[in-house]
Amino acid sequence: MPGPASLGAALIVPVVLGGELQGTLFEGSCDAPGAAVRVPVLREVAGDRARPIVMSTGDLLGADPLSGFALEGPSVVQEDLRDLLGATDHQRIFDAVLPGDFDLTGQAASSAALGNEAWTVANVELDAPHRPYRVFVRQGVRIGVTGVVDEALIPEIDPLSRPEIRSATEALDESVRVLRGAGVQTVVALMHLSSQDGLERARTLLAAMKEAPPDVVITSPLPGDPSLVRFDGLGTVLIAAPPRGASATLVELEMAPQGTLREVRAVRREVPAQPSAQADVVRNWACSELDVPVGGNTREQPINDAEFRAFILESMRLRAGAEVAILPCVGFAAETAFPLPPAPTRLDLRRALPFDNGMETARFTGAELRAFESLLSRPDVCMAGLGSGKAAGRAIDPRRRYTVVTVEFVAQGGFEIVKPAMQSKFRPREDLPTVRNLVRNELEAHGFNVDANPDPDDEVEEPALFDVHLDIGATIKSVNVENDTDAEAPQLTRRDFLGISGTVDLRVSLDLPRHRFEVSDRTRYGIVREELDEGEAETRENEDVTILEAVYSGRLSGGTERPWLPDAGASARLETEFTVPEERGYQRALLQLGVGPSWRLASNLTVRSQLGLRRELMADGDSEDVAEAELAETRVALISVAELRDEALDVFGLRKARLNVRVDHAADLSGAVRDQVLQGRLTIDIPVTDVLSLTAGLDVYVLERERTDGQNLSGASLDTSLGLKSTTDFGAVFRP
């Protein structure tokens, strides 16, 4: 074979770039006269030029519905599909092929279509046979071809079939070095990049190379006509491969007599379609089996893509028992399939949903769920059930846990919708159908019925939500108590001490669309080495306070948009201190009942004001103890509570701490004895693990008591604590 030096004129080597094969096997409806294929005639794009190099940057089978049918249908198997596309042992469709996203997800089908050793990729480990590079000789000129897949695209690939991948820059460096060492005059690199920022990704990849960049870089599908771009300082020409199989790009590589690249020209050419008996077999089977309506025709107008996505999101949310559903707005449903007919067929669903993803769910706290609200501003993300500080129509409660449902692709990092820290919380739901089957089931059961543009002020009636929150902690406590020195008997049972205290916080809530019920219990038990009056010390119980509370609220405000309109509320509170000092002869159990309005000023801040009744249950009106006898009657009181729950705090930028503050005030308006009580509690929890946190707290209790004889009995207690807390949450959604 003569070498390049013997050539006296410029050489022109034709290169044919085929894009995705989407729609090439089956275009149009089942009413069309037949099916045709384009791929086997790609070489005809080169005209009378001999021996073109035919290449593709993927995706080969892509989202073409009939390709899938060819592998599923009873009358066509994988070998038939390869024959259908025109590959034989003596002729390949493509000389070099770089796999794309779809190919990497369905390697077996793509490999069957291409035949053996068709892949050309340097940085991806495929199941199918492949080469990192190959050399073609045309008229004595050696042309080397290699290919790399941008590693940034790997999160978009189905995690169940995700291949091993290494640095694209390192792999390209290695291939170019080997090819040039083998005497290749011109190096062509195929790159499968993101179509959104492909040029910038290519610039970054090439700029990081240690070797001299390839002479020609051919990128994955970019919209528009072929683009020739030279990067400053890199001297590389980029060509956009065609995005659809209906056309191909004819590239002419003009070589100098010595074989070096002198000029690149590119033009888009239509690929002629040819009838195919094999394609007709697949088409006839698909039309007879799948071209039948799914569900009843519940509307007259066709279904557009926005309505279809809204239908899928609501179906996912309701079927998974979730408050929020998330999908990609682009790429998930094929835009070319819309509008769908009012009663779509299974074949229509195949066209509209080329990727049949399974579903995954995760549970997030209200504070974590608020982070998803930032996705509302992204045009490529579609959500249902979240917005305006609400989840499923209710104001987000940072204390509760919420269920989020999405598809596997998104849960594993696709399009970077879910942040890596949250991806680990998603779990596959084997009890749920795939998205395509879900849509089919919903259409068969209910037809197409969805409000694609809901009014944001509409009340979303959701079923009951049930939550259990349990905190168990152990702390070292310092307690300082001040009782009125003139009192005959102390009003606070605790004394000054430094000791160990255990705390159990249990909260059970039932959340209905218009009503909320919550029962909570807080029990503290302390053991301390205490100094006695005689100068001796002993270990004794010094604290055993239990607060049991039930709270009801009836929603009238409709959420956070009208905070000036209160909710109706009622509460019952039982507070006990059963440790009895020698100076006081009775145990204490205070029952407090109240009704009145409550305001939700923010998602985690509530204030309520109530008129209620208070009574010391353990006090005896016939007791010889004057204080006990006076406390035995029922008193009318004004009760107010302000509570801030689970406010997120940054701890040195490392973790999110939880801040909880509650202030209670009760003032007696009638009765033989007048009490005014102020209680405040502040806790900060710093997470150590998912269930363990470091906790610090401050409790303040102030009591002003005035007896009928005018004696003022007052007391105050200041508790500080530091310890560890373990947290457990359980939640469930009850649906009819």
Tab-separated table of C-alpha atoms in Angstrom, residues 111 120 171 224 232 251 343 515 553 625 645 677:
chain	number	residue	atom	x	y	z
A	111	SER	CA	-24.763	-4.916	21.471
A	120	THR	CA	-15.078	2.357	20.738
A	171	ALA	CA	-8.226	8.017	29.129
A	224	GLY	CA	-29.077	22.757	14.989
A	232	ASP	CA	-8.339	29.255	21.250
A	251	VAL	CA	-17.758	15.211	7.127
A	343	ALA	CA	-57.776	7.943	25.324
A	515	HIS	CA	-57.947	19.204	62.673
A	553	SER	CA	-56.400	22.793	67.032
A	625	ASP	CA	-52.691	22.590	106.146
A	645	ARG	CA	-39.961	24.007	67.542
A	677	VAL	CA	-46.699	30.944	87.002
